[in-house]
CSV table of C-alpha atoms in Angstrom, one decimal:
chain,number,residue,atom,x,y,z
J,743,MET,CA,5.8,-18.4,64.2
J,744,LYS,CA,2.2,-17.8,64.4
J,745,LYS,CA,2.5,-17.7,60.6
J,746,ILE,CA,3.6,-20.8,59.9
J,747,ALA,CA,1.6,-22.1,62.8
J,748,LEU,CA,-1.0,-20.8,60.5
J,749,LEU,CA,-0.2,-21.6,57.3
J,750,ALA,CA,0.6,-25.5,58.5
J,751,ILE,CA,-3.9,-25.5,60.0
J,752,ILE,CA,-4.6,-24.8,56.3
J,753,ALA,CA,-2.1,-27.2,54.8
J,754,PHE,CA,-3.9,-29.7,57.4
J,755,THR,CA,-7.5,-28.8,56.7
J,756,ALA,CA,-6.9,-29.1,53.1
J,757,VAL,CA,-5.6,-32.5,53.2
J,758,SER,CA,-7.8,-33.8,55.4
J,759,THR,CA,-11.0,-32.0,53.3
J,760,SER,CA,-9.4,-34.0,50.6
J,761,ALA,CA,-9.4,-37.1,52.2
J,762,LEU,CA,-12.7,-36.7,53.3
J,763,ALA,CA,-13.5,-35.8,49.8
J,764,GLN,CA,-11.8,-38.9,48.7
J,765,LYS,CA,-13.7,-41.0,51.1
J,766,SER,CA,-17.3,-40.0,50.1
J,767,ASN,CA,-16.4,-40.7,46.2
J,768,LYS,CA,-15.0,-44.0,46.9
J,769,LYS,CA,-18.2,-44.1,49.3
J,770,GLY,CA,-20.9,-43.2,46.7
J,771,MET,CA,-18.9,-45.4,43.8
J,772,LYS,CA,-21.2,-47.7,42.3
J,773,LYS,CA,-20.0,-52.1,42.8
J,774,VAL,CA,-20.7,-54.3,40.1
J,775,LEU,CA,-19.5,-57.8,39.8
J,776,PHE,CA,-18.4,-59.7,37.3
J,777,VAL,CA,-19.0,-63.6,37.1
J,778,VAL,CA,-16.6,-65.8,34.6
J,779,THR,CA,-16.8,-69.2,33.7
J,780,SER,CA,-13.8,-71.7,35.3
J,781,ASN,CA,-14.7,-74.3,32.7
J,782,ASP,CA,-11.8,-74.2,29.5
J,783,LYS,CA,-13.3,-77.4,27.5
J,784,LEU,CA,-15.8,-77.0,24.9
J,785,GLY,CA,-17.4,-80.4,26.1
J,786,ASN,CA,-15.7,-83.9,24.4
J,787,THR,CA,-14.5,-82.1,21.3
J,788,GLY,CA,-11.7,-81.5,23.1
J,789,GLU,CA,-11.2,-78.1,21.9
J,790,LYS,CA,-11.0,-75.6,24.6
J,791,THR,CA,-13.7,-72.9,25.4
J,792,GLY,CA,-13.7,-69.8,28.3
J,793,PHE,CA,-15.5,-66.7,28.4
J,794,TRP,CA,-16.0,-64.8,25.3
J,795,SER,CA,-12.9,-61.5,25.8
J,796,GLU,CA,-15.6,-58.9,23.9
J,797,GLU,CA,-18.1,-59.9,26.4
J,798,PHE,CA,-16.1,-58.9,28.5
J,799,ALA,CA,-14.3,-56.1,27.7
J,800,ALA,CA,-16.8,-53.8,25.4
J,801,PRO,CA,-18.5,-54.4,29.6
J,802,TYR,CA,-16.0,-53.8,31.3
J,803,TYR,CA,-14.9,-50.6,30.4
J,804,GLU,CA,-18.3,-49.3,29.7
J,805,LEU,CA,-18.5,-49.4,33.5
J,806,LEU,CA,-15.3,-48.9,34.2
J,807,ASP,CA,-14.9,-45.5,32.6
J,808,GLN,CA,-18.2,-44.3,34.2
J,809,GLY,CA,-16.3,-44.6,37.6
J,810,VAL,CA,-17.6,-47.8,38.7
J,811,GLU,CA,-15.9,-50.4,40.4
J,812,ILE,CA,-15.7,-53.8,39.6
J,813,THR,CA,-14.8,-57.1,41.0
J,814,ILE,CA,-14.2,-60.7,39.0
J,815,ALA,CA,-15.2,-63.8,40.2
J,816,SER,CA,-15.3,-67.6,39.1
J,817,PRO,CA,-16.6,-70.6,40.4
J,818,LEU,CA,-12.9,-71.6,41.2
J,819,GLY,CA,-11.2,-68.6,41.4
J,820,GLY,CA,-7.7,-67.5,40.0
J,821,GLN,CA,-7.0,-67.2,36.4
J,822,PRO,CA,-10.3,-68.0,34.5
J,823,PRO,CA,-10.2,-69.4,30.8
J,824,ILE,CA,-10.5,-67.4,28.0
J,825,ASP,CA,-12.2,-68.6,24.8
J,826,PRO,CA,-9.0,-69.2,22.0
J,827,LYS,CA,-11.3,-68.3,19.1
J,828,SER,CA,-12.1,-64.6,21.2
J,829,ALA,CA,-8.6,-63.8,20.9
J,830,ASP,CA,-8.0,-64.1,17.1
J,831,PRO,CA,-6.9,-61.0,15.8
J,832,ALA,CA,-10.1,-61.6,13.3
J,833,SER,CA,-12.5,-60.9,16.5
J,834,ALA,CA,-10.6,-57.9,17.8
J,835,THR,CA,-12.6,-54.4,18.8
J,836,GLU,CA,-11.0,-52.2,19.9
J,837,ASP,CA,-12.0,-53.2,23.4
J,838,THR,CA,-10.2,-56.5,23.1
J,839,LYS,CA,-6.8,-54.1,21.6
J,840,ARG,CA,-7.7,-52.1,25.1
J,841,PHE,CA,-8.1,-55.5,27.6
J,842,ASP,CA,-5.0,-57.7,25.5
J,843,ALA,CA,-2.9,-54.5,26.5
J,844,ASP,CA,-4.5,-53.8,30.0
J,845,LYS,CA,-1.4,-55.2,32.3
J,846,VAL,CA,-3.4,-53.7,35.7
J,847,LEU,CA,-6.4,-56.0,34.2
J,848,GLN,CA,-4.9,-58.8,32.9
J,849,GLU,CA,-3.3,-59.0,37.2
J,850,LYS,CA,-7.0,-58.4,37.9
J,851,LEU,CA,-8.2,-61.6,35.9
J,852,LYS,CA,-5.0,-63.8,37.5
J,853,ASN,CA,-6.8,-63.5,41.1
J,854,THR,CA,-10.5,-63.5,40.9
J,855,LEU,CA,-12.8,-63.8,43.7
J,856,LYS,CA,-14.0,-67.8,44.3
J,857,LEU,CA,-17.6,-67.3,44.0
J,858,SER,CA,-18.8,-69.0,46.7
J,859,THR,CA,-16.9,-66.2,48.7
J,860,VAL,CA,-18.8,-62.9,47.4
J,861,ASN,CA,-21.8,-61.7,48.8
J,862,GLN,CA,-24.3,-59.9,46.9
J,863,LYS,CA,-24.7,-57.2,49.9
J,864,ASP,CA,-21.3,-55.4,49.0
J,865,TYR,CA,-22.4,-54.5,45.4
J,866,ASP,CA,-25.0,-53.0,43.3
J,867,ALA,CA,-25.9,-55.1,40.6
J,868,VAL,CA,-24.1,-58.2,38.7
J,869,PHE,CA,-23.1,-59.5,35.6
J,870,TYR,CA,-22.0,-62.1,34.1
J,871,PRO,CA,-20.4,-62.3,30.1
J,872,GLY,CA,-21.0,-65.3,28.0
J,873,GLY,CA,-18.7,-67.5,26.1
J,874,HIS,CA,-19.8,-71.4,25.7
J,875,GLY,CA,-17.5,-72.2,29.0
J,876,PRO,CA,-20.7,-71.6,31.6
J,877,LEU,CA,-23.1,-73.4,29.7
J,878,TRP,CA,-21.0,-76.2,31.8
J,879,ASP,CA,-20.0,-74.9,35.2
J,880,LEU,CA,-22.4,-72.0,35.9
J,881,VAL,CA,-25.4,-73.2,34.7
J,882,GLU,CA,-25.4,-75.7,37.7
J,883,ASP,CA,-23.3,-73.6,40.3
J,884,ARG,CA,-25.1,-73.5,43.4
J,885,SER,CA,-23.3,-70.1,44.4
J,886,SER,CA,-23.7,-68.6,41.2
J,887,ILE,CA,-27.6,-69.4,41.4
J,888,ALA,CA,-27.8,-68.6,45.3
J,889,LEU,CA,-26.6,-65.2,44.0
J,890,ILE,CA,-28.8,-64.2,41.5
J,891,GLU,CA,-31.4,-65.0,43.3
J,892,SER,CA,-30.1,-63.1,46.9
J,893,PHE,CA,-28.9,-59.9,43.8
J,894,TYR,CA,-32.4,-60.2,42.4
J,895,THR,CA,-34.7,-60.3,45.6
J,896,HIS,CA,-32.7,-57.3,47.4
J,897,ASN,CA,-33.8,-54.9,44.0
J,898,LYS,CA,-30.8,-55.1,42.4
J,899,PRO,CA,-30.0,-55.3,38.8
J,900,VAL,CA,-28.8,-58.5,36.6
J,901,ALA,CA,-27.5,-58.7,33.7
J,902,PHE,CA,-26.5,-60.9,31.1
J,903,VAL,CA,-25.2,-61.2,27.8
J,904,CYS,CA,-24.8,-64.0,24.4
J,905,HIS,CA,-24.5,-67.3,26.2
J,906,ALA,CA,-24.4,-65.8,29.7
J,907,PRO,CA,-28.6,-65.9,29.7
J,908,ALA,CA,-28.0,-69.4,30.3
J,909,VAL,CA,-26.7,-69.5,33.6
J,910,LEU,CA,-31.0,-68.2,34.4
J,911,LYS,CA,-31.7,-71.9,33.8
J,912,ASN,CA,-32.5,-73.6,37.4
J,913,VAL,CA,-32.5,-69.5,38.9
J,914,LYS,CA,-35.9,-69.9,41.0
J,915,VAL,CA,-37.6,-67.4,42.9
J,916,LYS,CA,-40.5,-67.7,45.0
J,917,GLY,CA,-40.8,-71.4,43.8
J,918,GLU,CA,-41.2,-69.6,39.7
J,919,TYR,CA,-38.5,-69.7,37.6
J,920,LEU,CA,-37.2,-65.9,37.2
J,921,VAL,CA,-37.2,-65.9,33.4
J,922,LYS,CA,-40.8,-67.2,33.8
J,923,GLY,CA,-43.0,-64.5,32.1
J,924,LYS,CA,-40.2,-62.4,31.8
J,925,LYS,CA,-38.8,-60.2,28.3
J,926,ILE,CA,-35.1,-62.0,27.6
J,927,THR,CA,-32.9,-62.6,25.1
J,928,GLY,CA,-29.2,-65.0,24.4
J,929,PHE,CA,-27.5,-66.9,21.7
J,930,THR,CA,-30.2,-68.5,19.5
J,931,ASN,CA,-30.3,-71.4,17.9
J,932,ASP,CA,-29.9,-70.2,14.6
J,933,GLU,CA,-26.9,-68.4,15.9
J,934,GLU,CA,-25.8,-71.8,17.3
J,935,GLU,CA,-26.1,-73.7,14.4
J,936,ALA,CA,-23.9,-71.3,12.6
J,937,VAL,CA,-21.6,-71.8,14.4
J,938,GLY,CA,-21.5,-75.5,14.1
J,939,LEU,CA,-22.3,-76.5,17.9
J,940,THR,CA,-26.5,-77.7,18.2
J,941,LYS,CA,-24.8,-80.9,18.5
J,942,VAL,CA,-21.8,-80.0,21.5
J,943,VAL,CA,-23.7,-77.8,23.6
J,944,PRO,CA,-25.4,-79.5,26.6
J,945,PHE,CA,-28.6,-77.9,25.6
J,946,LEU,CA,-30.2,-74.5,23.2
J,947,LEU,CA,-30.2,-71.2,25.3
J,948,GLU,CA,-33.0,-70.2,23.5
J,949,ASP,CA,-34.9,-73.4,24.2
J,950,ALA,CA,-34.1,-73.8,27.7
J,951,LEU,CA,-34.9,-70.2,28.7
J,952,ALA,CA,-38.8,-70.3,26.9
J,953,SER,CA,-39.5,-73.6,28.0
J,954,ASN,CA,-39.5,-71.9,31.6
J,955,GLY,CA,-41.6,-69.2,30.3
J,956,GLY,CA,-39.4,-67.0,29.4
J,957,VAL,CA,-40.6,-64.3,26.1
J,958,PHE,CA,-37.8,-65.0,24.0
J,959,SER,CA,-36.7,-61.9,21.3
J,960,LYS,CA,-34.5,-61.5,18.7
J,961,GLY,CA,-32.9,-59.4,16.1
J,962,PRO,CA,-30.9,-60.9,13.1
J,963,ASN,CA,-27.9,-62.7,13.6
J,964,TRP,CA,-24.6,-61.1,14.9
J,965,ALA,CA,-26.4,-57.8,15.2
J,966,PRO,CA,-26.9,-55.7,18.3
J,967,TYR,CA,-30.2,-56.7,20.0
J,968,ALA,CA,-30.8,-56.1,23.8
J,969,VAL,CA,-34.1,-56.0,25.9
J,970,GLU,CA,-34.6,-55.5,30.1
J,971,ASP,CA,-37.1,-56.1,31.7
J,972,GLY,CA,-37.4,-54.6,35.1
J,973,LEU,CA,-34.2,-55.7,37.0
J,974,LEU,CA,-33.3,-58.5,34.0
J,975,ILE,CA,-31.5,-57.2,31.4
J,976,THR,CA,-30.1,-59.4,28.8
J,977,GLY,CA,-28.1,-59.1,25.3
J,978,GLN,CA,-27.8,-61.5,22.5
J,979,ASN,CA,-24.6,-62.3,20.9
J,980,PRO,CA,-21.0,-60.4,21.6
J,981,ALA,CA,-22.3,-57.4,19.3
J,982,SER,CA,-24.4,-56.8,22.1
J,983,SER,CA,-22.4,-56.6,25.3
J,984,LYS,CA,-22.8,-52.6,24.8
J,985,LEU,CA,-26.3,-52.4,24.6
J,986,VAL,CA,-26.4,-54.7,27.7
J,987,ALA,CA,-23.2,-52.3,29.8
J,988,GLY,CA,-25.6,-49.1,28.1
J,989,LYS,CA,-28.7,-50.2,30.3
J,990,LEU,CA,-27.0,-51.8,33.2
J,991,LEU,CA,-25.3,-48.0,33.7
J,992,LYS,CA,-28.9,-46.5,33.0
J,993,LYS,CA,-30.1,-49.0,35.9
J,994,LEU,CA,-27.3,-47.9,38.1
J,995,ASN,CA,-27.6,-44.6,37.9
């Protein structure tokens, strides 16, 4: 009888220790907020847009595979639009193939949080994937503007890739544009011209950030290029997505 009781105590202790360890690991896990567009209209063209799947998938898996917990939010909440051109098999990468087959993530995307309900205190960093969609909603979204300012002023990394740096256009810290005097990159004028949308987008990202005082730099068209300036991390184009995620991981660790 005593032996049974002893075994029960040992088993209970092992379960309790395991539960505490899991709770401790969960508590120590880094948390990153992904913010995606809710806009599916490409200006007045009648064509569809949204977020670019590679710019979401590559950083998502880069962070997830390193044990980062990721929450997704969008201005309207619910299912965000994916730019149909990014779903073209010609644009496929290993990450986008994984994304397409990831039923857990697809379900998660159907239930993105409404951006106005999230708070920076619940996360260690924020990341914005690009695509043309953000140019029409997140750039002007007051919740997004306030959220980026809050992350930055609370000494937390803010990361953006491709068209996503455009959402910094109206973000100010202590009355000055956040990008003023900072090294930054994003989808270039040349790349926008190459895709034939310079007359469609509401503004050219490169020009807007430079006019706000950003120290804009760029690599060759379509080549991986990312820059870091303190808490601010930006990447030029879809091919730069993993570079941005890597720089963000280093900040988190």
